[in-house]
Structure formats: structure tokens, C-alpha cells
mmCIF file with all atom_site columns, C-alpha atoms in Angstrom:
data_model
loop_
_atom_site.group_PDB
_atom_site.id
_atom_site.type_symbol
_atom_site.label_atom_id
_atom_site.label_alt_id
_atom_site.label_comp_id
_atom_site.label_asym_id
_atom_site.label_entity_id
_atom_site.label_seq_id
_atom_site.pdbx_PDB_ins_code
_atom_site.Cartn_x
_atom_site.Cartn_y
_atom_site.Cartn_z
_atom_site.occupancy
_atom_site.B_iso_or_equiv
_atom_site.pdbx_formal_charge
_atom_site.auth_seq_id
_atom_site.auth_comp_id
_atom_site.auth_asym_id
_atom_site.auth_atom_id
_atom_site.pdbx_PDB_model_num
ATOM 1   C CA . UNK A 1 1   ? -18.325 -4.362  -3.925  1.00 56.00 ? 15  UNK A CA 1
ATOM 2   C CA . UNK A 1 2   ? -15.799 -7.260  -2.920  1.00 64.00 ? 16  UNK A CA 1
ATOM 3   C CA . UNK A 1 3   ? -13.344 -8.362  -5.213  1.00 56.00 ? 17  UNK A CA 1
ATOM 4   C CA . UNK A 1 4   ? -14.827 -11.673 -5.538  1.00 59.00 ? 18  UNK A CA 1
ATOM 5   C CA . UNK A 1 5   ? -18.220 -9.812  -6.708  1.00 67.00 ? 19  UNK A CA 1
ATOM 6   C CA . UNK A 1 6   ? -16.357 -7.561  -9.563  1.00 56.00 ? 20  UNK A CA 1
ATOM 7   C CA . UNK A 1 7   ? -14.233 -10.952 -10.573 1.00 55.00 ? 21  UNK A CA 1
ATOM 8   C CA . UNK A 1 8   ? -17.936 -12.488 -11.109 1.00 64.00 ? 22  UNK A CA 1
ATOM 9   C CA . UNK A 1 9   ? -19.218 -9.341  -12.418 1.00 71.00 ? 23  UNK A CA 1
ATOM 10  C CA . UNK A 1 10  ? -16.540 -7.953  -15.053 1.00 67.00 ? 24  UNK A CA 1
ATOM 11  C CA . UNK A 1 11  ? -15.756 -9.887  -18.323 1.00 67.00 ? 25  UNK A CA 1
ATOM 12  C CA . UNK A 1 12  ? -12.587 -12.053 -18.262 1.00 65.00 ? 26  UNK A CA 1
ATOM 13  C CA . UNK A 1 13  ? -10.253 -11.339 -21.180 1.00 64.00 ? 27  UNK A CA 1
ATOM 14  C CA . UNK A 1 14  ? -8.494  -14.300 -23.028 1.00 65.00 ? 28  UNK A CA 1
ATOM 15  C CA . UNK A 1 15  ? -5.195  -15.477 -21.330 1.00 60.00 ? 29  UNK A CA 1
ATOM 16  C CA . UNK A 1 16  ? -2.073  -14.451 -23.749 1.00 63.00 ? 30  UNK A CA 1
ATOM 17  C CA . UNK A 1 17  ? 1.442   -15.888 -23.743 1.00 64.00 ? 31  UNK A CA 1
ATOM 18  C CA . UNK A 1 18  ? 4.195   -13.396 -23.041 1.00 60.00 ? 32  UNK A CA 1
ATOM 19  C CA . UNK A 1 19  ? 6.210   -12.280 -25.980 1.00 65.00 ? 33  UNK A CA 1
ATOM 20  C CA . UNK A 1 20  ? 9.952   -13.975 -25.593 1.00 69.00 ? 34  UNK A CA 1
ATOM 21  C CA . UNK A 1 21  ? 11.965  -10.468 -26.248 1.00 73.00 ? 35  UNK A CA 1
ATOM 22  C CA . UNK A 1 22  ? 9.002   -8.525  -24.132 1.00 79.00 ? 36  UNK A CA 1
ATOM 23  C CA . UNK A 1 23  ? 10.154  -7.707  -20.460 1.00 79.00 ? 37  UNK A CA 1
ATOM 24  C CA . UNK A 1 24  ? 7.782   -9.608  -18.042 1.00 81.00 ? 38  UNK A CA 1
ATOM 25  C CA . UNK A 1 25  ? 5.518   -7.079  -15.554 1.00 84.00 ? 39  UNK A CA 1
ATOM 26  C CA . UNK A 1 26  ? 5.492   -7.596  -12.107 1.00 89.00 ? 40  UNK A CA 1
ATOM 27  C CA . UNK A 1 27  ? 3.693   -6.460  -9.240  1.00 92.00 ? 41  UNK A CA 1
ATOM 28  C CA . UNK A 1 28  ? 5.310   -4.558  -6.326  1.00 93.00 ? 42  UNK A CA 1
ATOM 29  C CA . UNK A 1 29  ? 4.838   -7.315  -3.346  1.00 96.00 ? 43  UNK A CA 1
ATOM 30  C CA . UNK A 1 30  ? 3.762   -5.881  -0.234  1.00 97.00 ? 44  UNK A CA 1
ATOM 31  C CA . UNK A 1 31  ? 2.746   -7.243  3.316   1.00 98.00 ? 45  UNK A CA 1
ATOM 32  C CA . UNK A 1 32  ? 0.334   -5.809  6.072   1.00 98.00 ? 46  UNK A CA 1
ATOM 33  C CA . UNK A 1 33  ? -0.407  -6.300  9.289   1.00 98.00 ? 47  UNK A CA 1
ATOM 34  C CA . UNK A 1 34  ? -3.973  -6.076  10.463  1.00 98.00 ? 48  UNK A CA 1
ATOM 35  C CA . UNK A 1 35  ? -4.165  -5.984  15.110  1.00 98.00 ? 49  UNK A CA 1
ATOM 36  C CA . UNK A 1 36  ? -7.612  -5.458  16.313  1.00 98.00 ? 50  UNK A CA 1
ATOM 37  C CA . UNK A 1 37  ? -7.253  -4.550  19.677  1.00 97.00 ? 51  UNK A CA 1
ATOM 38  C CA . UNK A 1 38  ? -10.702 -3.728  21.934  1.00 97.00 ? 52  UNK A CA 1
ATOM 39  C CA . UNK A 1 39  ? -12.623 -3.939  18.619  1.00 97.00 ? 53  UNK A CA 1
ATOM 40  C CA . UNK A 1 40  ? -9.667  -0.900  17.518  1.00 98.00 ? 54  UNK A CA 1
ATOM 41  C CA . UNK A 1 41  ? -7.215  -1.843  14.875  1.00 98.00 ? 55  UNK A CA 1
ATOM 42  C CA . UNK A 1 42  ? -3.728  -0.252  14.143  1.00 98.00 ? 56  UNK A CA 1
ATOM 43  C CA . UNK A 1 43  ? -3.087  2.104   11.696  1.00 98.00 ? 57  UNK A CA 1
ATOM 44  C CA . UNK A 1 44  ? 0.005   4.164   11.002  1.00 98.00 ? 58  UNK A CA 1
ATOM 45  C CA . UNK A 1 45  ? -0.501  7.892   9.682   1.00 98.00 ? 59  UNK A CA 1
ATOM 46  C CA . UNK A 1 46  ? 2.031   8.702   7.284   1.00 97.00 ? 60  UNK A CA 1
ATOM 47  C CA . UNK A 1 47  ? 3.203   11.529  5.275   1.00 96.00 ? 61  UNK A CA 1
ATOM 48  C CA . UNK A 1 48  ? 2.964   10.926  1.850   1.00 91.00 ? 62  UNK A CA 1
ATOM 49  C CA . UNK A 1 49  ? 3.083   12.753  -1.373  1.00 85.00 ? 63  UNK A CA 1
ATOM 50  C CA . UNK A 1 50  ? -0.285  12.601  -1.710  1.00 85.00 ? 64  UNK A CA 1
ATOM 51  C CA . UNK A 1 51  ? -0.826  14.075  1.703   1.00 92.00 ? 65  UNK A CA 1
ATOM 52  C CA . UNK A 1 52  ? -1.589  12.574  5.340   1.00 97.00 ? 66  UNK A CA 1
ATOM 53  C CA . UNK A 1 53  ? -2.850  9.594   5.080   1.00 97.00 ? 67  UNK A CA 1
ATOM 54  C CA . UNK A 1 54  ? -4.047  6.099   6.893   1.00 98.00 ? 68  UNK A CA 1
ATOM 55  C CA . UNK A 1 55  ? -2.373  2.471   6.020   1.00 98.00 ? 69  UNK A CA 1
ATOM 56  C CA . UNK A 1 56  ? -2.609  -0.853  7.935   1.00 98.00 ? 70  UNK A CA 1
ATOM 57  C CA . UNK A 1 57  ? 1.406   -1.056  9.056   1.00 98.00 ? 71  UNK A CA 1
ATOM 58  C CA . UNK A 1 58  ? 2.554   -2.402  5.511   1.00 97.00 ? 72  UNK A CA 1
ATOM 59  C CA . UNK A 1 59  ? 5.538   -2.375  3.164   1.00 97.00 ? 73  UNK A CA 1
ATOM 60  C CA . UNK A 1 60  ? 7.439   -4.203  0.818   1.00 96.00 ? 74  UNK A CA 1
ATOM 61  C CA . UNK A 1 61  ? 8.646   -7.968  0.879   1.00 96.00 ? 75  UNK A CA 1
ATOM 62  C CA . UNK A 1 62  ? 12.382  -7.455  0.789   1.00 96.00 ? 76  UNK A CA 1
ATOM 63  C CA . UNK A 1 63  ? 14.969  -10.182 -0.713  1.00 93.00 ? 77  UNK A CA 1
ATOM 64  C CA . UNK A 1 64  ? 16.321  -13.051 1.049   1.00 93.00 ? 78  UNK A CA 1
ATOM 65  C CA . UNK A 1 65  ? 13.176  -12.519 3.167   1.00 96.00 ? 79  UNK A CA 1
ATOM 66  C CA . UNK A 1 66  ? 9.886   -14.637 3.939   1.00 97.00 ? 80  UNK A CA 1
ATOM 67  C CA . UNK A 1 67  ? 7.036   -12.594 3.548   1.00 98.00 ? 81  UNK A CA 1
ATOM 68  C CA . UNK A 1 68  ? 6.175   -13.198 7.605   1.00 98.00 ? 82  UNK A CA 1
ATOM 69  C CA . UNK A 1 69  ? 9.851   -11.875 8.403   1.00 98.00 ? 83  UNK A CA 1
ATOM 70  C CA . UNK A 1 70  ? 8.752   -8.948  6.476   1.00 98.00 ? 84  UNK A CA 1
ATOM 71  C CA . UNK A 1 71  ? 5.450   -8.001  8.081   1.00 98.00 ? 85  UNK A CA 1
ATOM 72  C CA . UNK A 1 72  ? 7.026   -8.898  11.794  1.00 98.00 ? 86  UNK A CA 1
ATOM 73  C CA . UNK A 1 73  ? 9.869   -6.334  10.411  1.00 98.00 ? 87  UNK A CA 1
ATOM 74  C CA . UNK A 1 74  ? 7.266   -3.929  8.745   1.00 98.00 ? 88  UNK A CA 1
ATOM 75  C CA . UNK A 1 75  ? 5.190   -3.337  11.806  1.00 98.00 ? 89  UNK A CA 1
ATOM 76  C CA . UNK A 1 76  ? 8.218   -2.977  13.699  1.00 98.00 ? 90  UNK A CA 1
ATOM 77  C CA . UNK A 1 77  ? 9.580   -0.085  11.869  1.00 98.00 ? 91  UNK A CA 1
ATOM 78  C CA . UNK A 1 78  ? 6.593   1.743   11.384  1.00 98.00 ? 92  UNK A CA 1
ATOM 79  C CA . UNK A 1 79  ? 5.302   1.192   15.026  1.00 98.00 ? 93  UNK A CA 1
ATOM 80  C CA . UNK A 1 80  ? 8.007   0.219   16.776  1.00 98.00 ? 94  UNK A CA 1
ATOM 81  C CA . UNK A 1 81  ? 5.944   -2.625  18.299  1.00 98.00 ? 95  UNK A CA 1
ATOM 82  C CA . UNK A 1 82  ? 6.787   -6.290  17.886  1.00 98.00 ? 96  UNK A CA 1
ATOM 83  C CA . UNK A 1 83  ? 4.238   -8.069  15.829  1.00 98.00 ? 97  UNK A CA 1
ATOM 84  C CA . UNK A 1 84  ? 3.582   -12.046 16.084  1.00 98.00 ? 98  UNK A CA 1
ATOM 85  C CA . UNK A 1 85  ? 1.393   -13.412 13.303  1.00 98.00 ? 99  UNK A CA 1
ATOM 86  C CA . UNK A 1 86  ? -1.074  -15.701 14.098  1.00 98.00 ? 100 UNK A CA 1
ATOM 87  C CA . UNK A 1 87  ? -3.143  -15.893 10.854  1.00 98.00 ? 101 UNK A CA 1
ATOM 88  C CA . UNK A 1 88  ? -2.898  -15.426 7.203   1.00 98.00 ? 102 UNK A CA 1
ATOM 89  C CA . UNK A 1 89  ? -6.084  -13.317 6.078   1.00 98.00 ? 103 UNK A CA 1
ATOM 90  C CA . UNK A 1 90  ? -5.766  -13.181 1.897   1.00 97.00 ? 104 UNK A CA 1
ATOM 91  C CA . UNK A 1 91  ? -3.828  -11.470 -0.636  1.00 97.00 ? 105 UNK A CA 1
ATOM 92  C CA . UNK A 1 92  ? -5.317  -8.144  -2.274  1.00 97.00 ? 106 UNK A CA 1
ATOM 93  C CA . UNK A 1 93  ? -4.756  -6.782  -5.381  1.00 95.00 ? 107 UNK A CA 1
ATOM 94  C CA . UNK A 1 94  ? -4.942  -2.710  -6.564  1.00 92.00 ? 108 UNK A CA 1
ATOM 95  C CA . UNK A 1 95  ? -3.476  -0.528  -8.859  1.00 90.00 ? 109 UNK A CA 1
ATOM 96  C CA . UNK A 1 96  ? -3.354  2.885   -9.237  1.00 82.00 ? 110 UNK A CA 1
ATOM 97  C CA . UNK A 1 97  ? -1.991  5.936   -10.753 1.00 78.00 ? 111 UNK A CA 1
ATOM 98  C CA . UNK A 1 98  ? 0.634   7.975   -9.090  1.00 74.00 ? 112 UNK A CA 1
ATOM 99  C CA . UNK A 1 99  ? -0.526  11.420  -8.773  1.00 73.00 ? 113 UNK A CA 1
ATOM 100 C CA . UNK A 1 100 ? 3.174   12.930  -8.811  1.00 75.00 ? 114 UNK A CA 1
ATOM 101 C CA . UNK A 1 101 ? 4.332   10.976  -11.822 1.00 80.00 ? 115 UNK A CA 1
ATOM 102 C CA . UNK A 1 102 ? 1.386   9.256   -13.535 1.00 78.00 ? 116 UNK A CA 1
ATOM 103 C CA . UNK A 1 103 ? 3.225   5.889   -13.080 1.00 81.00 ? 117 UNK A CA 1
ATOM 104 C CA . UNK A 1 104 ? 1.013   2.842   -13.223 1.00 87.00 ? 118 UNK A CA 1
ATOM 105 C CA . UNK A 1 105 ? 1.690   0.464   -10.484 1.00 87.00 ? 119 UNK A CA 1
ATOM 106 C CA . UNK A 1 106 ? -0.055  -2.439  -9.512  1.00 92.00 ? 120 UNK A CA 1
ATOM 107 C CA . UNK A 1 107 ? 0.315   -3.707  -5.670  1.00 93.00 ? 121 UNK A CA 1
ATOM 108 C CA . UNK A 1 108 ? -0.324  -7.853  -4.726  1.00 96.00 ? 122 UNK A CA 1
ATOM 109 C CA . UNK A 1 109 ? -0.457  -7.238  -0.762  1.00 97.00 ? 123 UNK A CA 1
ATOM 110 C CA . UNK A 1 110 ? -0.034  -10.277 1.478   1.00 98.00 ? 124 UNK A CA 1
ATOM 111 C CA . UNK A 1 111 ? -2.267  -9.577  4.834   1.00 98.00 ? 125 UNK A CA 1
ATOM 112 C CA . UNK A 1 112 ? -1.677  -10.934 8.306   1.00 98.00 ? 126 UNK A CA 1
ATOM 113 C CA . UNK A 1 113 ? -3.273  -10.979 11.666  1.00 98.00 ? 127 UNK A CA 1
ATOM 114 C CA . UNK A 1 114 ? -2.048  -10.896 15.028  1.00 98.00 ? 128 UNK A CA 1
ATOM 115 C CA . UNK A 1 115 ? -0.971  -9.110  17.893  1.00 98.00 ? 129 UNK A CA 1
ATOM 116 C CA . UNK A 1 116 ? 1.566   -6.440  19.055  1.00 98.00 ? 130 UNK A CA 1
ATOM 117 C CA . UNK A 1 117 ? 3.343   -5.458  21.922  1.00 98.00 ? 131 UNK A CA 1
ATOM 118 C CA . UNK A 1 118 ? 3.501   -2.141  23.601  1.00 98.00 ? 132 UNK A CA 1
ATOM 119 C CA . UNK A 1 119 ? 5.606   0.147   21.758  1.00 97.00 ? 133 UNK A CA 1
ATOM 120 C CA . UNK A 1 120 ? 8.933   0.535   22.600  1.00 98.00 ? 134 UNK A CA 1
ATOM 121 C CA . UNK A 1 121 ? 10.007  3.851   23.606  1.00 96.00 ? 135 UNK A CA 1
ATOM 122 C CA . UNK A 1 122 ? 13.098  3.572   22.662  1.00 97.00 ? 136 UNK A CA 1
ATOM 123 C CA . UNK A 1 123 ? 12.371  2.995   18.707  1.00 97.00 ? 137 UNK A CA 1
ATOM 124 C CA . UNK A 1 124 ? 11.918  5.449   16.689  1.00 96.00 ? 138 UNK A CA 1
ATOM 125 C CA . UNK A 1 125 ? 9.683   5.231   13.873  1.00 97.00 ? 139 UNK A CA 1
ATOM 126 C CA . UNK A 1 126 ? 10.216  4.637   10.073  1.00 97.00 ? 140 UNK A CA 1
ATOM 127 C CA . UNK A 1 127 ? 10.778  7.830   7.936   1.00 95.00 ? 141 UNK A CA 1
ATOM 128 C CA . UNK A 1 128 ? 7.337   9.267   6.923   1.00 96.00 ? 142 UNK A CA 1
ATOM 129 C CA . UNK A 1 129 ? 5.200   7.743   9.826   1.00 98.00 ? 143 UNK A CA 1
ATOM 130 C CA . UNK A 1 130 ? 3.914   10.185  11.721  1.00 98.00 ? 144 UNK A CA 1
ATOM 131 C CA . UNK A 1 131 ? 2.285   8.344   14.323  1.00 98.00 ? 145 UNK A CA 1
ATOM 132 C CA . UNK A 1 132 ? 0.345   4.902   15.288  1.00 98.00 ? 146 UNK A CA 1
ATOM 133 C CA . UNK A 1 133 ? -3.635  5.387   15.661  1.00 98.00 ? 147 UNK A CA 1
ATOM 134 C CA . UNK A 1 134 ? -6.220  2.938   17.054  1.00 98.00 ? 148 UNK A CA 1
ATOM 135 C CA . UNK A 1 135 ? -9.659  3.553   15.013  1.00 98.00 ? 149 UNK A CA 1
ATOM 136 C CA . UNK A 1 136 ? -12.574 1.391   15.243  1.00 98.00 ? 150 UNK A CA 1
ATOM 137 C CA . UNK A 1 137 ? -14.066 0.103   11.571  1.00 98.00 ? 151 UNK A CA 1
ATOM 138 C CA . UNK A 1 138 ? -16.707 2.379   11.505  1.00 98.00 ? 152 UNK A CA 1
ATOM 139 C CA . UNK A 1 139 ? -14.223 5.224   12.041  1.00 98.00 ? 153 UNK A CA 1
ATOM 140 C CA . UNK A 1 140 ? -12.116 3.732   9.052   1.00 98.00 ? 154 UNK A CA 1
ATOM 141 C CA . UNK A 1 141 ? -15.137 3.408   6.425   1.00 98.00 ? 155 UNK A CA 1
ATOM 142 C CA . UNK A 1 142 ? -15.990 7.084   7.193   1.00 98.00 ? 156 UNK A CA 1
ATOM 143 C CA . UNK A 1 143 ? -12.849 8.103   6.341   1.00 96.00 ? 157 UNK A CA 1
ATOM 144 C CA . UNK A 1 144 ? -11.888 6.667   2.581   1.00 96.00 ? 158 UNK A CA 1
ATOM 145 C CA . UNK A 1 145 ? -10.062 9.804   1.389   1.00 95.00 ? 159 UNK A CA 1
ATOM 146 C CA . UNK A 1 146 ? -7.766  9.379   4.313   1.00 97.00 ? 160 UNK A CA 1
ATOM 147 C CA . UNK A 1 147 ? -6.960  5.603   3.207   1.00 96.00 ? 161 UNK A CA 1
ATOM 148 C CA . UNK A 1 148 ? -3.294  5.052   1.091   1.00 94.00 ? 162 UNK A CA 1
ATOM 149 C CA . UNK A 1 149 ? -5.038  2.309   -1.059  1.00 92.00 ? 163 UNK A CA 1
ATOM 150 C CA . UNK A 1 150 ? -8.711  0.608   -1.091  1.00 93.00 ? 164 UNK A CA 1
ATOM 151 C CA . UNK A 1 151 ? -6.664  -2.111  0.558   1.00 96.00 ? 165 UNK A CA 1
ATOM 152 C CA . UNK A 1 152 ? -6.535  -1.196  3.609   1.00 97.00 ? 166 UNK A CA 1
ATOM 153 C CA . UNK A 1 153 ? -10.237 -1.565  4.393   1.00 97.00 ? 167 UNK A CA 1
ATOM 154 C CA . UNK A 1 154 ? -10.812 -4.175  2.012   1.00 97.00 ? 168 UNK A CA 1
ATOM 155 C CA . UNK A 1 155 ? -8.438  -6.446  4.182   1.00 97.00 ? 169 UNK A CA 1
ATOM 156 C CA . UNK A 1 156 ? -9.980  -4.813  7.378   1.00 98.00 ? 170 UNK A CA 1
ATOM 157 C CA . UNK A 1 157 ? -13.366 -6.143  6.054   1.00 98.00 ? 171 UNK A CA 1
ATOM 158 C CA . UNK A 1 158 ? -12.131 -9.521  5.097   1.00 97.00 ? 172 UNK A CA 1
ATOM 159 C CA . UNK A 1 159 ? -10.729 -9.700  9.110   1.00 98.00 ? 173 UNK A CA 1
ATOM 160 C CA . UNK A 1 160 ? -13.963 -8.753  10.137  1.00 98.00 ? 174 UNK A CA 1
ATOM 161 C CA . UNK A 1 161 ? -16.005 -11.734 8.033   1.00 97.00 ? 175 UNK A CA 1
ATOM 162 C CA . UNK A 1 162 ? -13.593 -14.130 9.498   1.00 97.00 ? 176 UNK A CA 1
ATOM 163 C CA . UNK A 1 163 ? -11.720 -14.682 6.332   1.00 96.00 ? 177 UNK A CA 1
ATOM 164 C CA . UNK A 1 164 ? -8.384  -16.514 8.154   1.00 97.00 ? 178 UNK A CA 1
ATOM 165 C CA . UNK A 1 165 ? -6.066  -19.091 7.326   1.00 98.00 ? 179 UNK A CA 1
ATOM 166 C CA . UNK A 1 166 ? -3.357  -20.772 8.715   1.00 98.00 ? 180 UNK A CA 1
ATOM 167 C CA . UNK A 1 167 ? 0.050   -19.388 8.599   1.00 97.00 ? 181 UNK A CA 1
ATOM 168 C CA . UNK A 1 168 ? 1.272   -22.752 7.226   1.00 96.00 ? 182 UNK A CA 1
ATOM 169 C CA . UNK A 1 169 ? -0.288  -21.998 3.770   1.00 95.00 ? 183 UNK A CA 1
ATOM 170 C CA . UNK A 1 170 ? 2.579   -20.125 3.243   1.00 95.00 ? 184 UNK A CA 1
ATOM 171 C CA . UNK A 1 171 ? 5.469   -22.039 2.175   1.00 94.00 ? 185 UNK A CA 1
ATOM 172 C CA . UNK A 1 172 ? 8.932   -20.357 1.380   1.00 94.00 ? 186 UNK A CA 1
ATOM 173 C CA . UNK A 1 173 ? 11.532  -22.571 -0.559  1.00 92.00 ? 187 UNK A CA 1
ATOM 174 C CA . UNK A 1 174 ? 15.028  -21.983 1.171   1.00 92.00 ? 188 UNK A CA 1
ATOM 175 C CA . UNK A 1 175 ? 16.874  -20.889 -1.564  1.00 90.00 ? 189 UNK A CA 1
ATOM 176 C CA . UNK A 1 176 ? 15.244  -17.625 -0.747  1.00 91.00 ? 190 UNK A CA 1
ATOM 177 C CA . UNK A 1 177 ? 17.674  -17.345 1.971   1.00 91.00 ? 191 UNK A CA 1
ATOM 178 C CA . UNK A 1 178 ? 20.782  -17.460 0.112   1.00 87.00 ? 192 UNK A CA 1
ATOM 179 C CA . UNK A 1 179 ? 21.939  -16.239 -3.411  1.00 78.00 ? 193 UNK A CA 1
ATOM 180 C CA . UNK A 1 180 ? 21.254  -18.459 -6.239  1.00 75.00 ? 194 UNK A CA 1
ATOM 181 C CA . UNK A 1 181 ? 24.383  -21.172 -7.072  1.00 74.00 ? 195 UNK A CA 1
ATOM 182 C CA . UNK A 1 182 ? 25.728  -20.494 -10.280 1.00 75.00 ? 196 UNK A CA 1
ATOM 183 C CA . UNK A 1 183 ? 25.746  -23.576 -13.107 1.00 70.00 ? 197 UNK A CA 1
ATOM 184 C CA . UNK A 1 184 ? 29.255  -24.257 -14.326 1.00 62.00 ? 198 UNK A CA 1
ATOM 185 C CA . UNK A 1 185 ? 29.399  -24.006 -18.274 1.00 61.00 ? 199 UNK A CA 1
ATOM 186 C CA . UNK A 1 186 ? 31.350  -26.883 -19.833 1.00 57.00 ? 200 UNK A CA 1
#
């Protein structure tokens, strides 16, 4: 079922104001890169600690960085191929428990498409990526143990319907780029 189903579907709880003394959660921001090449897309294999497993080339938006700067920096690390965006598909929600720790974490994953180069030889890849793989759709769905979160089919499937935006919805202030000014106190 699609998110937008299960948003339909499930009851909506009432909206409550945060406590003032209560820390404020946050999701862990991440960004992914979706390349369909000869009806193939790109997947890394990493090593995890729950095993071997699949993920669109992803990771976390970094500060003092746009999130496209972080999925052209992303791919490059864990593929050592250059990626250039072309297209903003969605941003995905999950959360899960951590099987190591039992920590709750919720992801908000900002998904791209585009294309990459040929890897560069010369690159090595990012600590825990075992290799790059090209697998068709079918050969993803038929594999959902193998997958590091739901998300990386869900945004797979939301390529495939031709859910695509422009890259121009995204709009970073430039204060991101620099450290915040300070107020002088009178």
C-alpha cells in the first residue's frame, strides 16, 4: 500500500503544541539518488549491522549543505560516479527500530533522479559499501529482506509512475552556507 493510501486509510490524531521545556524531535534528513539505466537502476550493497543489504546510493544531508550538493556528494562516495540531478521525485518518510540498540529513529528522505557517469577507477568507495549493482524492479520487489528501509522501493515505485518534479521546488535560503551572525546584546 502507498503512503498516500495508509494516510487516507489510518486515523489522524489531533495536532498538539510542543511543551516549551520539552526538547523538540527531529527526523534524521537523508537524500537518495534513484539512476535507471537500460530499465536497471543503481543500488549500492552495503555492510551493515543488520547484515548485507540493498539501498538506493543515499545518506545524510550534512550542514552548510543543499540537499542536491548532498545527493551529487552521496552518490559519489558510495559509487564513486558523478551524479547530475535532473528531477526531484518526493520525500519519504519511515521509521524503524534498530535491531542492535532498540533506538527509534524516524528517516524524512529527499529522492532525486538523474544520471551518472562511469565510475571512476580511481575512487574508492565509502566505508561499508561493498559494491554498486544494476537490478531491474522486478529483481528489487523480489528481494524485500535485502532492502535497508521500505524506502528504497517505495521511491523506486514512485520513479516508475512518473512521480517527478522540478529541481527548482527546492529552494535553500543562503544562510545555510555560512554560520549564523550573532545579535549584539545591548
Amino acid at each position: 500500500m502507498k503512503t498516500a493510501e495508509l494516510l487516507a486509510a489510518a486515523p489522524q490524531p489531533p495536532v498538539q503544541a510542543t511543551p516549551p521545556n520539552k526538547v523538540r524531535w527531529k527526523p534524521n534528513v537523508t537524500v537518495a539518488a534513484l539512476v535507471e539505466r537500460d530499465g536497471k537502476f543503481l543500488l549500492v550493497e552495503e555492510d551493515t549491522s543488520d547484515g548485507i543489504l540493498l539501498n538506493n546510493p543515499a545518506g545524510h544531508l550534512d550542514p552548510g549543505e543543499s540537499p542536491i550538493q548532498a545527493v551529487i556528494r552521496e552518490t559519489l562516495e558510495e559509487t564513486a560516479r558523478q551524479f547530475t540531478p535532473e528531477g526531484f521525485i518526493g520525500m519519504y518518510m519511515s521509521r524503524f527500530r534498530r535491531t542492535r540498540n532498540g533506538e527509534d529513529t524516524t528517516y524524512l528522505r529527499l529522492a532525486f533522479h538523474g544520471t551518472v557517469s562511469d565510475a571512476d577507477p580511481a575512487l574508492e568507495l565509502d566505508e561499508g559499501i561493498i559494491r554498486t549493482v544494476w537490478m531491474t524492479a522486478d529483481e528489487i520487489r523480489a528481494q524485500p529482506h535485502r532492502l535497508r528501509s521500505p524506502l528504497v522501493l517505495e521511491c523506486i515505485e514512485g520513479y516508475l509512475s512518473g512521480q517527478r518534479y522540478p529541481l527548482s521546488i527546492l529552494n535553500v535560503h543562503d544562510s545555510v552556507f555560512s554560520a549564523p551572525a550573532t545579535k549584539a546584546r545591548s
